[in-house]
PDB file of C-alpha atoms in Angstrom:
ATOM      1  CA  UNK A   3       8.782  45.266  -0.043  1.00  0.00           C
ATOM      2  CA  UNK A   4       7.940  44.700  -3.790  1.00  0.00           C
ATOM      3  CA  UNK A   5       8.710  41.283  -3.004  1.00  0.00           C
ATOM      4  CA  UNK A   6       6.227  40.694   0.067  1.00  0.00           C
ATOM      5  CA  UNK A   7       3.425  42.026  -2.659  1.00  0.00           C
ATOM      6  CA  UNK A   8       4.247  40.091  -5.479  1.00  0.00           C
ATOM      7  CA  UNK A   9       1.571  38.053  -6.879  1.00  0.00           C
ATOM      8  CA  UNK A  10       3.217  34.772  -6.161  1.00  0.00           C
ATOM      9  CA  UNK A  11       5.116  35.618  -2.816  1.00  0.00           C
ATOM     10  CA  UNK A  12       3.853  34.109   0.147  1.00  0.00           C
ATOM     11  CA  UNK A  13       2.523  37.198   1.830  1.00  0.00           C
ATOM     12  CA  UNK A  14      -0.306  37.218  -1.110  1.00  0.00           C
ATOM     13  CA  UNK A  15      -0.601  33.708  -1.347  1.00  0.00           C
ATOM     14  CA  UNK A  16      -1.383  33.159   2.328  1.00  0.00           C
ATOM     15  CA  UNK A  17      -4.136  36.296   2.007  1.00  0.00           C
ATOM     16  CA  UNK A  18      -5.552  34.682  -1.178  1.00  0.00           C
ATOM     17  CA  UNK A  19      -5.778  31.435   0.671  1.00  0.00           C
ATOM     18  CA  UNK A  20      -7.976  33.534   3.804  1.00  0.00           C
ATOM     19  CA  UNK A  21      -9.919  35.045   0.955  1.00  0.00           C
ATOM     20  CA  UNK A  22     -10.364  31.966  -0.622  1.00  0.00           C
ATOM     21  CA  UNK A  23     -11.700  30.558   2.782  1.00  0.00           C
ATOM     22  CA  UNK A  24     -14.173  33.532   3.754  1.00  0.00           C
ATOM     23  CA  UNK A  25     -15.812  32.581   0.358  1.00  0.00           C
ATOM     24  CA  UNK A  26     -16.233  28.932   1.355  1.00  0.00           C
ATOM     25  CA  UNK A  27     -17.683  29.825   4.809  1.00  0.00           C
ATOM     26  CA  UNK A  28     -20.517  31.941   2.887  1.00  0.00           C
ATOM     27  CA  UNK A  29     -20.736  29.106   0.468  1.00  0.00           C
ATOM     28  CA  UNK A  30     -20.805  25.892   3.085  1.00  0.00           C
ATOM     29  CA  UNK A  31     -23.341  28.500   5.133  1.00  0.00           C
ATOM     30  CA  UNK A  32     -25.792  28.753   2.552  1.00  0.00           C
ATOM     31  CA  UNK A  33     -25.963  25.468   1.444  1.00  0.00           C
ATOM     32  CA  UNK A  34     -26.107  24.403   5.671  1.00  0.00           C
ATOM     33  CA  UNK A  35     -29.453  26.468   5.455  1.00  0.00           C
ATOM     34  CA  UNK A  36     -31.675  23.249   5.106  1.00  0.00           C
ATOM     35  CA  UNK A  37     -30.449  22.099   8.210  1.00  0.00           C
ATOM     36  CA  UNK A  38     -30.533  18.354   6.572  1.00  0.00           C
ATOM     37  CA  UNK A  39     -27.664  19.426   4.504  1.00  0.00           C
ATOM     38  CA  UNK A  40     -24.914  20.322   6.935  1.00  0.00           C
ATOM     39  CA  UNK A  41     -23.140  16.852   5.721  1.00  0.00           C
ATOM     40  CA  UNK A  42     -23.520  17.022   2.414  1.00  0.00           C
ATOM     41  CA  UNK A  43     -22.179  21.106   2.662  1.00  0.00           C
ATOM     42  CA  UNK A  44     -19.098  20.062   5.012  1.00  0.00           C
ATOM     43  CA  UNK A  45     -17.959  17.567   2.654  1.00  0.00           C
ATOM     44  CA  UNK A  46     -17.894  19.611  -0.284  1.00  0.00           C
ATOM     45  CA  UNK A  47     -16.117  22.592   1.729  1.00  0.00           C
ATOM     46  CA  UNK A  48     -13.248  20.408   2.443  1.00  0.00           C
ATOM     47  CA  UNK A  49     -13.264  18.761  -0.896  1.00  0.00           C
ATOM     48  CA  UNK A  50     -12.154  22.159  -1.848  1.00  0.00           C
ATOM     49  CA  UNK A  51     -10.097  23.323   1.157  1.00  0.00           C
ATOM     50  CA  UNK A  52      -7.972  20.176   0.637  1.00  0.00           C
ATOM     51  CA  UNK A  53      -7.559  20.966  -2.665  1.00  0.00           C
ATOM     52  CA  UNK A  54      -6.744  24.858  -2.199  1.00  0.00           C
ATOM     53  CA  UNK A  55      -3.770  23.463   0.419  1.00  0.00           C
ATOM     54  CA  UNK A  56      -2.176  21.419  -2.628  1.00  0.00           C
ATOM     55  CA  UNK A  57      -2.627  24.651  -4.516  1.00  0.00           C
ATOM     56  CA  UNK A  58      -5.106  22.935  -6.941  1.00  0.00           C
ATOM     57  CA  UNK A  59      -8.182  24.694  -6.138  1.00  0.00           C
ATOM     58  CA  UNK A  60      -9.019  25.980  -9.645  1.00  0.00           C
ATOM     59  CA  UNK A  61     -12.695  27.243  -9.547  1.00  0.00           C
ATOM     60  CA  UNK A  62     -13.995  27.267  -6.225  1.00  0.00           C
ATOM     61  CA  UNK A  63     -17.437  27.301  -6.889  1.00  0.00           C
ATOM     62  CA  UNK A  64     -17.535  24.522  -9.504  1.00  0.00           C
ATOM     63  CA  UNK A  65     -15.720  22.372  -7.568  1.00  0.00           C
ATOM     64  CA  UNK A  66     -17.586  23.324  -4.315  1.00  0.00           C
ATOM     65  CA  UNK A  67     -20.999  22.319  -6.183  1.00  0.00           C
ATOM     66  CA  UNK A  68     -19.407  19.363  -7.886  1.00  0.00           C
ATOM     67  CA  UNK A  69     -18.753  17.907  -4.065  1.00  0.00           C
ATOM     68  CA  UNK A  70     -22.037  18.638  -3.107  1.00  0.00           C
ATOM     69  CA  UNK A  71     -23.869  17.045  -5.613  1.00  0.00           C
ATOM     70  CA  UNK A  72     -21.648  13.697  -6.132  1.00  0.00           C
ATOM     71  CA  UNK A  73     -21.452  13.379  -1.969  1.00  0.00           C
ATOM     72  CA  UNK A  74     -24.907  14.157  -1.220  1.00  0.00           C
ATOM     73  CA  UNK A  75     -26.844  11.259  -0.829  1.00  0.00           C
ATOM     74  CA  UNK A  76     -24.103   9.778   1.350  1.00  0.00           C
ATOM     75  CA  UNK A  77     -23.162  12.994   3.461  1.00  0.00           C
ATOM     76  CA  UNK A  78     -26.857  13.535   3.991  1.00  0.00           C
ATOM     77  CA  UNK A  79     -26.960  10.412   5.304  1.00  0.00           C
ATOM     78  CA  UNK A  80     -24.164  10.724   7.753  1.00  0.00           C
ATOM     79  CA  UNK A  81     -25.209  13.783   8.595  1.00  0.00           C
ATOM     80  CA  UNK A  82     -28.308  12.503  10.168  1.00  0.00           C
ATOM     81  CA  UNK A  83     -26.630   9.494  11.934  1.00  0.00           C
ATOM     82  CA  UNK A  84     -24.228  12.313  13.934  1.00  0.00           C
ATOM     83  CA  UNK A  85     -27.519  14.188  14.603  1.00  0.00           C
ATOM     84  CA  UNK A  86     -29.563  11.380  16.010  1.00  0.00           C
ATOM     85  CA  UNK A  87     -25.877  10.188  18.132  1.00  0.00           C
ATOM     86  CA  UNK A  88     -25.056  14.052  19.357  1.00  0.00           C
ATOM     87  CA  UNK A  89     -29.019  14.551  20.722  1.00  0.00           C
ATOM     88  CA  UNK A  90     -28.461  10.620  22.446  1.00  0.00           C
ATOM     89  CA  UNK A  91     -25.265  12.027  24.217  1.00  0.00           C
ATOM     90  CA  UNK A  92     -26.441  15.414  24.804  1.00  0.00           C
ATOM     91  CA  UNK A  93     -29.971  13.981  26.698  1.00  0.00           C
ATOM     92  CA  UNK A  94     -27.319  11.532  28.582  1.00  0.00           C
ATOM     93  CA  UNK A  95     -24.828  14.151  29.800  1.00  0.00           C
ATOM     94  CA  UNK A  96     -28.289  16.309  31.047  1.00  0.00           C
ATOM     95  CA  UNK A  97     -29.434  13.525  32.338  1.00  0.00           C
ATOM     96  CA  UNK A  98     -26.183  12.395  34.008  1.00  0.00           C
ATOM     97  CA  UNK A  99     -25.050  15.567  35.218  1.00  0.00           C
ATOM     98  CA  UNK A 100     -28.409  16.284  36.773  1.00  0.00           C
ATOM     99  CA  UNK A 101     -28.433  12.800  38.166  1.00  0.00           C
ATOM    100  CA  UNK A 102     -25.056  12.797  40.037  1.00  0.00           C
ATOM    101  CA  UNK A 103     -24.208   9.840  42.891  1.00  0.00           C
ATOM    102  CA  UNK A 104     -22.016   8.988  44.920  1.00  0.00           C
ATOM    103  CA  UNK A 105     -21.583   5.654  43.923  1.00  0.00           C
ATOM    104  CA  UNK A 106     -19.634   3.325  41.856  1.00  0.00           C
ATOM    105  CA  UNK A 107     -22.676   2.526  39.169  1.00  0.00           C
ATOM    106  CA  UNK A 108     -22.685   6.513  38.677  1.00  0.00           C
ATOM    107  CA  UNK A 109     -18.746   6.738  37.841  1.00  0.00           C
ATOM    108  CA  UNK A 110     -18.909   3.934  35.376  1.00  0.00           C
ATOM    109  CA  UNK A 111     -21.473   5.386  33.568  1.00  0.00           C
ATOM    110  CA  UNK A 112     -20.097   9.005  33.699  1.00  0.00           C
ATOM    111  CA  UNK A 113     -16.669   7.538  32.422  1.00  0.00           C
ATOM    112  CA  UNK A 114     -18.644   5.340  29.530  1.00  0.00           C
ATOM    113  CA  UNK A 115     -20.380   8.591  28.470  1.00  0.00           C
ATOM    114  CA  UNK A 116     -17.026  10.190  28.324  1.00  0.00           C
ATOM    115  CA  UNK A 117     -15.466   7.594  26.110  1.00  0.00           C
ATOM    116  CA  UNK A 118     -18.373   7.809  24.194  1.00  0.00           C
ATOM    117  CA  UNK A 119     -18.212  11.652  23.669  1.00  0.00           C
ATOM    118  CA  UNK A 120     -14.514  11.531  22.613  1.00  0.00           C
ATOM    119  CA  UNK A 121     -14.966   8.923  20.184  1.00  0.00           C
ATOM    120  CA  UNK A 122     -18.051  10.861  18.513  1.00  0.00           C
ATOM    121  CA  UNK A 123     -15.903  14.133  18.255  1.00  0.00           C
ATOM    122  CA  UNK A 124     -13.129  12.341  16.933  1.00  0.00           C
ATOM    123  CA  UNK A 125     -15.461  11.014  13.852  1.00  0.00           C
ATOM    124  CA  UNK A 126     -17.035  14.610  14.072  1.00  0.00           C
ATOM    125  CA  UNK A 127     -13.469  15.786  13.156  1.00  0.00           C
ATOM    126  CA  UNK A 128     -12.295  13.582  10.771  1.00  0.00           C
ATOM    127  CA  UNK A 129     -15.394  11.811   8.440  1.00  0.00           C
ATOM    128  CA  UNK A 130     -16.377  14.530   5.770  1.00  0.00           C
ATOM    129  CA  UNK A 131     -12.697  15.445   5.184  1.00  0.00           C
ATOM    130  CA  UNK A 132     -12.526  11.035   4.736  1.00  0.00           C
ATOM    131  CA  UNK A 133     -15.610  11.404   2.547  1.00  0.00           C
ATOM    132  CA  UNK A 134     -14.346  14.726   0.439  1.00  0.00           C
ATOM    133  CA  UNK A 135     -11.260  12.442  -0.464  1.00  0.00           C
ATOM    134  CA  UNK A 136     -11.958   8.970  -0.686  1.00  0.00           C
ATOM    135  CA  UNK A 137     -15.500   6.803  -1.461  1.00  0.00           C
ATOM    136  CA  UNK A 138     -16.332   4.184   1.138  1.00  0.00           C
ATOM    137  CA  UNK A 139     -19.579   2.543   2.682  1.00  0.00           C
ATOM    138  CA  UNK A 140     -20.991   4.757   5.182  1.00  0.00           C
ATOM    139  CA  UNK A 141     -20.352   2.212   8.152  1.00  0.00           C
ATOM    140  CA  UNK A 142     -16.406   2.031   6.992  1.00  0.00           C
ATOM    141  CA  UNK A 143     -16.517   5.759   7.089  1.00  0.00           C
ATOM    142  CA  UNK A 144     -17.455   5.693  10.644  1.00  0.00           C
ATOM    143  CA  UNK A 145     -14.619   3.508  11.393  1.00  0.00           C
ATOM    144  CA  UNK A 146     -11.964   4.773   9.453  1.00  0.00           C
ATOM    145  CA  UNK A 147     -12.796   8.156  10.320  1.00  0.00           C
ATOM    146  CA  UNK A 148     -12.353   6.584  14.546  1.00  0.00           C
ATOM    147  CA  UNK A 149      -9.459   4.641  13.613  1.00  0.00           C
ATOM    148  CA  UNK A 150      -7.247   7.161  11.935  1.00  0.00           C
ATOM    149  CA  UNK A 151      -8.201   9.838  14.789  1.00  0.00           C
ATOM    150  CA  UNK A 152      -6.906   7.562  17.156  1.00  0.00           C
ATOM    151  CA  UNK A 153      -3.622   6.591  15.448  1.00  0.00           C
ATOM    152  CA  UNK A 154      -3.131  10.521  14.917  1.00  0.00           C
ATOM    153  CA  UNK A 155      -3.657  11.990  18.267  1.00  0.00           C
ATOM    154  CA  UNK A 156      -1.406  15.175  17.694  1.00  0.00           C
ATOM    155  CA  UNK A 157      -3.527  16.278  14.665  1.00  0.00           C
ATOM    156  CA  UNK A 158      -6.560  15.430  16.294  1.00  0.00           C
ATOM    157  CA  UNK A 159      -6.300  17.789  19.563  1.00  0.00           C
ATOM    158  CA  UNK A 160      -5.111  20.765  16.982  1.00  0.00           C
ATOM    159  CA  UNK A 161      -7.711  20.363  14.869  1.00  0.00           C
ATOM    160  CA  UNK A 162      -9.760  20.722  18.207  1.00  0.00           C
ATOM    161  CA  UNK A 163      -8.018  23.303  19.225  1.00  0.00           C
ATOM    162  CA  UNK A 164      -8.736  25.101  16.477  1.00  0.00           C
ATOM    163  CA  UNK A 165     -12.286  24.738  16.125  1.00  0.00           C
ATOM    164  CA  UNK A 166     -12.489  25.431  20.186  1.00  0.00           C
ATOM    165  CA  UNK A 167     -10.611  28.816  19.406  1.00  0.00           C
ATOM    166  CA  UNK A 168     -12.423  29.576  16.694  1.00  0.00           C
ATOM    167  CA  UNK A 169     -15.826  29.127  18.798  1.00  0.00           C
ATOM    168  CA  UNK A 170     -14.231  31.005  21.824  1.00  0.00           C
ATOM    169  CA  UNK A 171     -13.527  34.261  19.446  1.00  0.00           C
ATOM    170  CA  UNK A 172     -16.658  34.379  17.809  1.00  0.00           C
ATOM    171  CA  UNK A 173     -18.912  34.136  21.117  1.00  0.00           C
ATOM    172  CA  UNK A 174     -16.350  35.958  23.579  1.00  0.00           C
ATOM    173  CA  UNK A 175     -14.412  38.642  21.309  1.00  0.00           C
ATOM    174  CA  UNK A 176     -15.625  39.499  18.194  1.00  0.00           C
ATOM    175  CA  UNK A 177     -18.992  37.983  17.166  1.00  0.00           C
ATOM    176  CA  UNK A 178     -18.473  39.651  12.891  1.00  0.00           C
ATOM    177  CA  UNK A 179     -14.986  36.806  13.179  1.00  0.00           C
ATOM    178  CA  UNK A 180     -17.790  34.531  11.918  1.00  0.00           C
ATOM    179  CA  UNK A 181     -17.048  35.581   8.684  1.00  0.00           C
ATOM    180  CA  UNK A 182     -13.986  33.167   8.634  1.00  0.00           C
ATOM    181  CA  UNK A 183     -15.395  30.755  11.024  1.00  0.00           C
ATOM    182  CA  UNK A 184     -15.896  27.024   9.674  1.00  0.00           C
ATOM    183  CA  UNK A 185     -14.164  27.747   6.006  1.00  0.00           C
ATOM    184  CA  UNK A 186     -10.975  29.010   7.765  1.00  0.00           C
ATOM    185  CA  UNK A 187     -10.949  26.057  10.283  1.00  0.00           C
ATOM    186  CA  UNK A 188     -11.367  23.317   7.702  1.00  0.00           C
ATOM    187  CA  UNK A 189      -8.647  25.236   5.643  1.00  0.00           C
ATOM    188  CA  UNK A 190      -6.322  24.651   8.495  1.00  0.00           C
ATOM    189  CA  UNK A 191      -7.425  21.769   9.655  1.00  0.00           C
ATOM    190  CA  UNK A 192      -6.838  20.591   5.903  1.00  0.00           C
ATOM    191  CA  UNK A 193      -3.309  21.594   5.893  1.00  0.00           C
ATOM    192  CA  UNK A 194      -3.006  19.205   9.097  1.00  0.00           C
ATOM    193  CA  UNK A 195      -4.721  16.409   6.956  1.00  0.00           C
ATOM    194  CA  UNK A 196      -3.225  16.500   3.483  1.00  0.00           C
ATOM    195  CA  UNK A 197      -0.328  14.511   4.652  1.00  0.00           C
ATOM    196  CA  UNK A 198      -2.279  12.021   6.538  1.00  0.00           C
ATOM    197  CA  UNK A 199      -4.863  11.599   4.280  1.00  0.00           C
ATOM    198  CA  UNK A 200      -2.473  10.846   1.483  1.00  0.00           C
ATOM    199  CA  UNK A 201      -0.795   8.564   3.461  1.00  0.00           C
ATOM    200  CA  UNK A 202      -4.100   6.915   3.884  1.00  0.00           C
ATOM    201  CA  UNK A 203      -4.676   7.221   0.375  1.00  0.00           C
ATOM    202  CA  UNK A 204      -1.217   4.858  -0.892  1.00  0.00           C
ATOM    203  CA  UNK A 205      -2.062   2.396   1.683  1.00  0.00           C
ATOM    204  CA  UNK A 206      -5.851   1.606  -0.222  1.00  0.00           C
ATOM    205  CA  UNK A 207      -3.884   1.796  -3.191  1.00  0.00           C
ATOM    206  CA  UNK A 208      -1.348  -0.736  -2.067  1.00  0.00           C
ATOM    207  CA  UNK A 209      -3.794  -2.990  -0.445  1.00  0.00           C
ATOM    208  CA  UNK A 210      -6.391  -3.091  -3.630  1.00  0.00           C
ATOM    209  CA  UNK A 211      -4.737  -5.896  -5.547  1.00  0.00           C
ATOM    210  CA  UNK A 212      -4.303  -7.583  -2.802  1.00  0.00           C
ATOM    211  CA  UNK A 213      -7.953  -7.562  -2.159  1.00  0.00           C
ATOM    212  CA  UNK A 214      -8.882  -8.391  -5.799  1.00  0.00           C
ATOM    213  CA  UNK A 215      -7.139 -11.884  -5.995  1.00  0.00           C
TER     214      UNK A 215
END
């Protein structure tokens, strides 16, 4: 029992790690206040929740703020571009919902909106954790960020899954689980990335001198 409750068992490091994660949801909410800021936030949470999986965290809140600061221009940026895309889909999927045929030119443009809606939660899922770790123009970010979601598939439906669950249990079961809501999911969805990413991450650094001759 002694064991379970030492400091560096796993028992204490996994509720460390949750503890570690409420804080970043009350951080990445606060700074998501502005509305315009939601990028620039998201980035910086999983700047840190990458770095709390490879147990190199160190001060949270320095290295929270430090993402924040050096990634805002660039998240704030992306940020917007999602916006502007997710209110285009959304006014399409009302409109094509409300709009349904029986007709050929109605399927193809139901299926093109689907495509469409799968590739923009695929980016949704994968570009601030791409912009926490590595720096990139914005318009490579949007295809990387398609491109490695794609290759990935497995890690991309969990990492659904687990935002989807985490939605369902806030609005459905218990509305106070917001408390762990977005810092817990990009905490786990971060222990589905590390691996990937750093894969990512030796393939730039492999292809750079190529690049520079």
């Amino acid at each position: 029992m002694s064991g379970l409750l030492n400091l560096d068992g796993p028992v204490m490091q996994f509720i460390t790690k949750i503890v570690y994660s409420v804080y970043l949801n009350i951080l990445w909410f606060i700074c998501c206040l502005p509305i315009v800021t939601i990028g620039a936030s998201t980035t910086a949470l999983y700047y840190v929740s990458l770095k709390i999986v490879k147990n190199e965290e160190g001060n949270l809140t320095k290295a929270f703020f430090h993402s924040f600061k050096e990634n805002f221009r660039q998240g704030t940026a992306i940020w917007l571009i999602l916006f502007g895309l997710g209110a285009v889909l959304g006014i399409d999927g009302y409109v094509l919902y409300h709009m349904r045929f029986e007709n050929a030119f109605w399927t193809l443009l139901t299926a093109v909106f689907i495509v469409a809606a799968v590739a923009y939660g695929i980016i949704l899922l994968y570009i601030f954790p791409l912009l926490a770790r590595f720096s990139n123009t914005t318009k490579a970010m949007f295809r990387n960020s398609l491109m490695i979601g794609m290759r990935f598939l497995l890690c991309t439906a969990l990492m659904a899954v687990i935002y989807f669950a985490m939605l369902y249990v806030v609005i459905n079961v218990c509305t106070p689980m917001i408390i762990f809501g977005e810092g817990t999911c990009a905490l786990l969805c971060s222990w589905l990335l590390s691996n990937i990413l750093a894969q990512c991450g030796e393939k730039t650094e492999e292809e750079a001198p190529a690049e520079e001759l």
